[in-house]
Amino acid sequence: NAGVTQTPKFRVLKTGQSMTLLCAQDMNHEYMYWYRQDPGMGLRLIHYSVGEGTTAKGEVPDGYNVSRLKKQNFLLGLESAAPSQTSVYFCASSNPGQGANEQYFGPGTRLTVT
Amino acid sequence: GQSLEQPSEVTAVEGAIVQINCTYQTSGFYGLSWYQQHDGGAPTFLSYNALDGLEETGRFSSFLSRSDSYGYLLLQELQMKDSASYFCAVRSRNTPLVFGKGTRLSVIA
């Protein structure tokens, strides 16, 4: 099993450009999450999904959109990138209920916006 | 809202024991989790406490006191490979995990 995979691993964008980050999991998990991690800030939840076709806002959703068209995939979109969105982005997945305390993370995408 | 407090940095000697504390404020508390993250890597799950007391997994143990809104991660027989960041995370009713800002552990010889 590959677990949680993320594409791409690195990306440099210019201000105003758009992009989509792809997350895929092969563990049949119901829940999926997108986090951003900045130095000294820990992990902050952007959006999450509790099942195919559902999404919800996390702590820092502004400037991002998500879609969960298939159970195994969770897409994070930046419509108009800003330098403040320079960060490392992690996708995670988990089972529901008590399983939501044990999240499995992808390797991360390092995004720089210039 | 929810908030978590943990020390930003801890240094300990190889072979020793270190305790990383976490205090939290939340309503509808479900449980406290701990994650480890090495530099450049992804967070990995270590432990979860829903009830008061100590949970032991090898060299790592995690403790929870619900009445004190407090928990800690205990690492024994420290090894150089334990140098990493450690995050506590709290889960509450109807909300996903909220992570603390992390404690950077440096193990020195």
mmCIF file of C-alpha atoms in Angstrom:
data_model
loop_
_atom_site.group_PDB
_atom_site.id
_atom_site.type_symbol
_atom_site.label_atom_id
_atom_site.label_comp_id
_atom_site.label_asym_id
_atom_site.label_seq_id
_atom_site.Cartn_x
_atom_site.Cartn_y
_atom_site.Cartn_z
ATOM 1 C CA ASN A 1 0.000 0.000 0.000
ATOM 2 C CA ALA A 2 1.231 3.472 -0.871
ATOM 3 C CA GLY A 3 -0.720 5.088 1.989
ATOM 4 C CA VAL A 4 -1.240 8.798 1.353
ATOM 5 C CA THR A 5 0.452 10.347 -1.674
ATOM 6 C CA GLN A 6 0.642 13.986 -2.725
ATOM 7 C CA THR A 7 1.356 15.594 -6.075
ATOM 8 C CA PRO A 8 3.458 17.631 -6.698
ATOM 9 C CA LYS A 9 6.241 17.554 -4.090
ATOM 10 C CA PHE A 10 7.508 21.046 -4.901
ATOM 11 C CA ARG A 11 6.064 23.992 -6.796
ATOM 12 C CA VAL A 12 6.928 27.635 -7.370
ATOM 13 C CA LEU A 13 4.119 29.964 -8.411
ATOM 14 C CA LYS A 14 3.951 33.608 -9.286
ATOM 15 C CA THR A 15 1.431 35.804 -7.494
ATOM 16 C CA GLY A 16 -1.973 35.454 -9.122
ATOM 17 C CA GLN A 17 -1.364 32.041 -10.683
ATOM 18 C CA SER A 18 -3.590 29.097 -9.864
ATOM 19 C CA MET A 19 -2.826 25.497 -9.109
ATOM 20 C CA THR A 20 -4.313 22.291 -7.751
ATOM 21 C CA LEU A 21 -2.695 19.970 -5.250
ATOM 22 C CA LEU A 22 -3.738 16.344 -5.482
ATOM 23 C CA CYS A 23 -3.996 13.945 -2.565
ATOM 24 C CA ALA A 24 -4.723 10.259 -2.933
ATOM 25 C CA GLN A 25 -5.122 7.520 -0.325
ATOM 26 C CA ASP A 26 -5.493 3.766 -0.749
ATOM 27 C CA MET A 27 -6.608 2.890 2.796
ATOM 28 C CA ASN A 28 -10.342 3.309 2.112
ATOM 29 C CA HIS A 29 -10.517 6.089 4.703
ATOM 30 C CA GLU A 30 -13.714 8.109 4.970
ATOM 31 C CA TYR A 31 -12.117 11.300 6.255
ATOM 32 C CA MET A 32 -9.533 13.428 4.501
ATOM 33 C CA TYR A 33 -7.858 16.695 5.497
ATOM 34 C CA TRP A 34 -5.679 19.481 4.131
ATOM 35 C CA TYR A 35 -3.263 21.294 6.470
ATOM 36 C CA ARG A 36 -0.686 23.968 6.038
ATOM 37 C CA GLN A 37 2.431 24.156 8.167
ATOM 38 C CA ASP A 38 4.405 27.342 8.697
ATOM 39 C CA PRO A 39 7.449 27.765 10.961
ATOM 40 C CA GLY A 40 6.379 28.080 14.589
ATOM 41 C CA MET A 41 2.696 27.696 13.739
ATOM 42 C CA GLY A 42 2.176 23.969 13.889
ATOM 43 C CA LEU A 43 -0.392 22.362 11.614
ATOM 44 C CA ARG A 44 -3.439 24.406 10.721
ATOM 45 C CA LEU A 45 -6.471 22.823 9.133
ATOM 46 C CA ILE A 46 -7.577 24.379 5.842
ATOM 47 C CA HIS A 47 -10.502 22.174 4.769
ATOM 48 C CA TYR A 48 -11.610 18.658 5.459
ATOM 49 C CA SER A 49 -14.045 16.060 4.193
ATOM 50 C CA VAL A 50 -16.006 13.411 6.067
ATOM 51 C CA GLY A 51 -17.010 11.532 2.938
ATOM 52 C CA GLU A 52 -17.227 11.533 -0.827
ATOM 53 C CA GLY A 53 -18.990 14.639 -2.071
ATOM 54 C CA THR A 54 -18.724 16.514 1.257
ATOM 55 C CA THR A 55 -16.343 19.254 2.352
ATOM 56 C CA ALA A 56 -16.112 21.591 5.327
ATOM 57 C CA LYS A 57 -14.033 24.609 6.316
ATOM 58 C CA GLY A 58 -11.231 24.349 8.815
ATOM 59 C CA GLU A 59 -9.329 27.003 10.707
ATOM 60 C CA VAL A 60 -7.770 28.832 7.722
ATOM 61 C CA PRO A 61 -9.957 28.257 4.618
ATOM 62 C CA ASP A 62 -9.686 31.666 2.925
ATOM 63 C CA GLY A 63 -8.041 31.594 -0.501
ATOM 64 C CA TYR A 64 -8.494 27.826 -0.916
ATOM 65 C CA ASN A 65 -11.140 25.548 -2.371
ATOM 66 C CA VAL A 66 -11.438 21.778 -2.219
ATOM 67 C CA SER A 67 -13.294 18.953 -3.885
ATOM 68 C CA ARG A 68 -13.854 15.297 -2.980
ATOM 69 C CA LEU A 69 -15.398 13.751 -6.070
ATOM 70 C CA LYS A 70 -13.980 10.312 -5.324
ATOM 71 C CA LYS A 71 -13.482 8.721 -1.914
ATOM 72 C CA GLN A 72 -9.780 8.175 -2.483
ATOM 73 C CA ASN A 73 -8.953 11.686 -3.744
ATOM 74 C CA PHE A 74 -9.021 15.122 -2.148
ATOM 75 C CA LEU A 75 -8.049 18.152 -4.229
ATOM 76 C CA LEU A 76 -6.874 21.515 -2.878
ATOM 77 C CA GLY A 77 -7.113 24.495 -5.218
ATOM 78 C CA LEU A 78 -5.531 27.921 -5.071
ATOM 79 C CA GLU A 79 -7.379 30.186 -7.490
ATOM 80 C CA SER A 80 -5.099 33.228 -7.202
ATOM 81 C CA ALA A 81 -1.934 32.493 -5.277
ATOM 82 C CA ALA A 82 -0.522 35.038 -2.828
ATOM 83 C CA PRO A 83 2.899 35.149 -1.109
ATOM 84 C CA SER A 84 1.097 34.494 2.208
ATOM 85 C CA GLN A 85 0.254 31.038 0.853
ATOM 86 C CA THR A 86 3.924 30.054 0.755
ATOM 87 C CA SER A 87 3.933 27.032 3.037
ATOM 88 C CA VAL A 88 4.238 23.273 3.290
ATOM 89 C CA TYR A 89 0.919 21.582 2.609
ATOM 90 C CA PHE A 90 0.058 18.215 4.114
ATOM 91 C CA CYS A 91 -2.825 15.972 3.244
ATOM 92 C CA ALA A 92 -4.036 13.380 5.740
ATOM 93 C CA SER A 93 -6.704 10.722 5.977
ATOM 94 C CA SER A 94 -8.354 8.735 8.755
ATOM 95 C CA ASN A 95 -11.187 6.476 9.704
ATOM 96 C CA PRO A 96 -14.275 8.061 11.267
ATOM 97 C CA GLY A 97 -15.199 8.125 14.946
ATOM 98 C CA GLN A 98 -12.366 7.375 17.321
ATOM 99 C CA GLY A 99 -10.209 6.576 14.299
ATOM 100 C CA ALA A 100 -10.158 10.287 13.526
ATOM 101 C CA ASN A 101 -7.569 10.718 16.270
ATOM 102 C CA GLU A 102 -5.057 8.675 14.235
ATOM 103 C CA GLN A 103 -4.424 10.498 10.988
ATOM 104 C CA TYR A 104 -2.113 9.283 8.255
ATOM 105 C CA PHE A 105 -0.167 12.021 6.532
ATOM 106 C CA GLY A 106 1.229 12.349 3.047
ATOM 107 C CA PRO A 107 4.825 13.495 2.457
ATOM 108 C CA GLY A 108 3.864 17.122 1.883
ATOM 109 C CA THR A 109 4.008 19.689 -0.918
ATOM 110 C CA ARG A 110 6.389 22.599 -0.539
ATOM 111 C CA LEU A 111 4.853 25.629 -2.250
ATOM 112 C CA THR A 112 6.579 28.944 -2.811
ATOM 113 C CA VAL A 113 4.659 31.941 -4.141
ATOM 114 C CA THR A 114 6.826 34.788 -5.433
ATOM 115 C CA GLY B 1 -12.581 27.913 20.549
ATOM 116 C CA GLN B 2 -9.780 25.572 21.335
ATOM 117 C CA SER B 3 -6.228 26.290 22.430
ATOM 118 C CA LEU B 4 -3.209 24.177 23.300
ATOM 119 C CA GLU B 5 0.009 25.122 25.034
ATOM 120 C CA GLN B 6 3.240 23.164 24.876
ATOM 121 C CA PRO B 7 6.879 24.241 25.319
ATOM 122 C CA SER B 8 8.568 25.347 22.123
ATOM 123 C CA GLU B 9 11.878 23.610 22.781
ATOM 124 C CA VAL B 10 13.280 20.910 25.043
ATOM 125 C CA THR B 11 16.823 19.541 25.208
ATOM 126 C CA ALA B 12 17.731 16.233 26.840
ATOM 127 C CA VAL B 13 20.682 13.874 27.054
ATOM 128 C CA GLU B 14 20.867 10.563 25.231
ATOM 129 C CA GLY B 15 19.710 7.741 27.475
ATOM 130 C CA ALA B 16 17.734 10.056 29.754
ATOM 131 C CA ILE B 17 13.988 10.558 30.206
ATOM 132 C CA VAL B 18 12.125 13.627 28.966
ATOM 133 C CA GLN B 19 8.554 14.793 29.524
ATOM 134 C CA ILE B 20 6.736 17.108 27.101
ATOM 135 C CA ASN B 21 3.704 18.781 28.637
ATOM 136 C CA CYS B 22 0.525 19.934 26.944
ATOM 137 C CA THR B 23 -2.328 21.936 28.419
ATOM 138 C CA TYR B 24 -5.513 22.544 26.512
ATOM 139 C CA GLN B 25 -8.749 24.495 26.605
ATOM 140 C CA THR B 26 -11.766 23.173 24.780
ATOM 141 C CA SER B 27 -15.399 22.238 25.240
ATOM 142 C CA GLY B 28 -16.776 18.803 24.488
ATOM 143 C CA PHE B 29 -13.362 17.181 24.885
ATOM 144 C CA TYR B 30 -12.944 13.737 23.308
ATOM 145 C CA GLY B 31 -9.246 12.980 23.611
ATOM 146 C CA LEU B 32 -5.607 14.003 23.302
ATOM 147 C CA SER B 33 -3.266 12.696 20.615
ATOM 148 C CA TRP B 34 0.486 12.957 20.105
ATOM 149 C CA TYR B 35 2.363 13.111 16.806
ATOM 150 C CA GLN B 36 6.056 13.049 15.934
ATOM 151 C CA GLN B 37 7.603 14.898 13.012
ATOM 152 C CA HIS B 38 11.227 14.709 11.922
ATOM 153 C CA ASP B 39 12.706 17.633 9.989
ATOM 154 C CA GLY B 40 11.541 17.505 6.396
ATOM 155 C CA GLY B 41 9.159 14.651 7.114
ATOM 156 C CA ALA B 42 5.472 14.132 7.669
ATOM 157 C CA PRO B 43 3.793 13.898 11.080
ATOM 158 C CA THR B 44 3.273 10.364 12.341
ATOM 159 C CA PHE B 45 0.836 9.242 14.999
ATOM 160 C CA LEU B 46 2.263 8.185 18.368
ATOM 161 C CA SER B 47 -0.572 7.796 20.850
ATOM 162 C CA TYR B 48 -4.094 8.708 21.896
ATOM 163 C CA ASN B 49 -5.648 9.146 25.350
ATOM 164 C CA ALA B 50 -9.381 9.418 25.863
ATOM 165 C CA LEU B 51 -9.432 8.433 29.540
ATOM 166 C CA ASP B 52 -7.355 9.536 32.517
ATOM 167 C CA GLY B 53 -4.149 7.657 33.082
ATOM 168 C CA LEU B 54 -1.016 6.448 31.413
ATOM 169 C CA GLU B 55 -0.792 4.645 28.071
ATOM 170 C CA GLU B 56 2.498 2.908 27.349
ATOM 171 C CA THR B 57 3.886 1.972 23.947
ATOM 172 C CA GLY B 58 7.472 0.812 24.134
ATOM 173 C CA ARG B 59 9.763 3.674 25.141
ATOM 174 C CA PHE B 60 6.939 6.205 24.752
ATOM 175 C CA SER B 61 4.129 6.805 27.224
ATOM 176 C CA SER B 62 1.325 9.341 27.206
ATOM 177 C CA PHE B 63 -0.660 10.600 30.172
ATOM 178 C CA LEU B 64 -3.963 12.431 30.440
ATOM 179 C CA SER B 65 -5.753 14.215 33.260
ATOM 180 C CA ARG B 66 -9.154 15.375 32.021
ATOM 181 C CA SER B 67 -9.917 17.270 35.225
ATOM 182 C CA ASP B 68 -6.716 19.313 34.841
ATOM 183 C CA SER B 69 -6.977 19.656 31.028
ATOM 184 C CA TYR B 70 -3.403 18.422 30.922
ATOM 185 C CA GLY B 71 -1.395 15.687 29.332
ATOM 186 C CA TYR B 72 2.187 14.758 28.685
ATOM 187 C CA LEU B 73 4.336 12.602 26.483
ATOM 188 C CA LEU B 74 7.121 10.709 28.220
ATOM 189 C CA LEU B 75 10.096 9.456 26.240
ATOM 190 C CA GLN B 76 12.436 7.022 27.988
ATOM 191 C CA GLU B 77 15.916 5.800 27.084
ATOM 192 C CA LEU B 78 16.301 8.695 24.688
ATOM 193 C CA GLN B 79 18.048 8.026 21.414
ATOM 194 C CA MET B 80 19.488 10.484 18.920
ATOM 195 C CA LYS B 81 16.777 9.481 16.450
ATOM 196 C CA ASP B 82 14.161 10.853 18.878
ATOM 197 C CA SER B 83 15.276 14.374 17.951
ATOM 198 C CA ALA B 84 12.141 15.702 16.281
ATOM 199 C CA SER B 85 9.140 17.930 16.835
ATOM 200 C CA TYR B 86 6.287 16.591 18.935
ATOM 201 C CA PHE B 87 2.739 17.874 18.622
ATOM 202 C CA CYS B 88 -0.169 17.398 20.947
ATOM 203 C CA ALA B 89 -3.601 17.552 19.340
ATOM 204 C CA VAL B 90 -7.055 17.715 20.864
ATOM 205 C CA ARG B 91 -10.305 16.477 19.407
ATOM 206 C CA SER B 92 -13.629 17.798 20.565
ATOM 207 C CA ARG B 93 -17.276 17.283 19.776
ATOM 208 C CA ASN B 94 -18.040 17.974 16.118
ATOM 209 C CA THR B 95 -14.541 19.238 15.326
ATOM 210 C CA PRO B 96 -11.489 17.585 13.789
ATOM 211 C CA LEU B 97 -8.117 17.522 15.501
ATOM 212 C CA VAL B 98 -6.589 20.846 16.521
ATOM 213 C CA PHE B 99 -2.805 20.749 16.821
ATOM 214 C CA GLY B 100 -0.515 22.586 19.188
ATOM 215 C CA LYS B 101 2.432 24.537 17.818
ATOM 216 C CA GLY B 102 4.848 21.747 18.603
ATOM 217 C CA THR B 103 7.823 21.084 20.874
ATOM 218 C CA ARG B 104 11.216 20.705 19.262
ATOM 219 C CA LEU B 105 13.181 18.017 21.114
ATOM 220 C CA SER B 106 16.943 17.986 20.752
ATOM 221 C CA VAL B 107 18.754 14.918 22.062
ATOM 222 C CA ILE B 108 22.415 15.553 22.813
ATOM 223 C CA ALA B 109 25.242 13.137 23.503
#
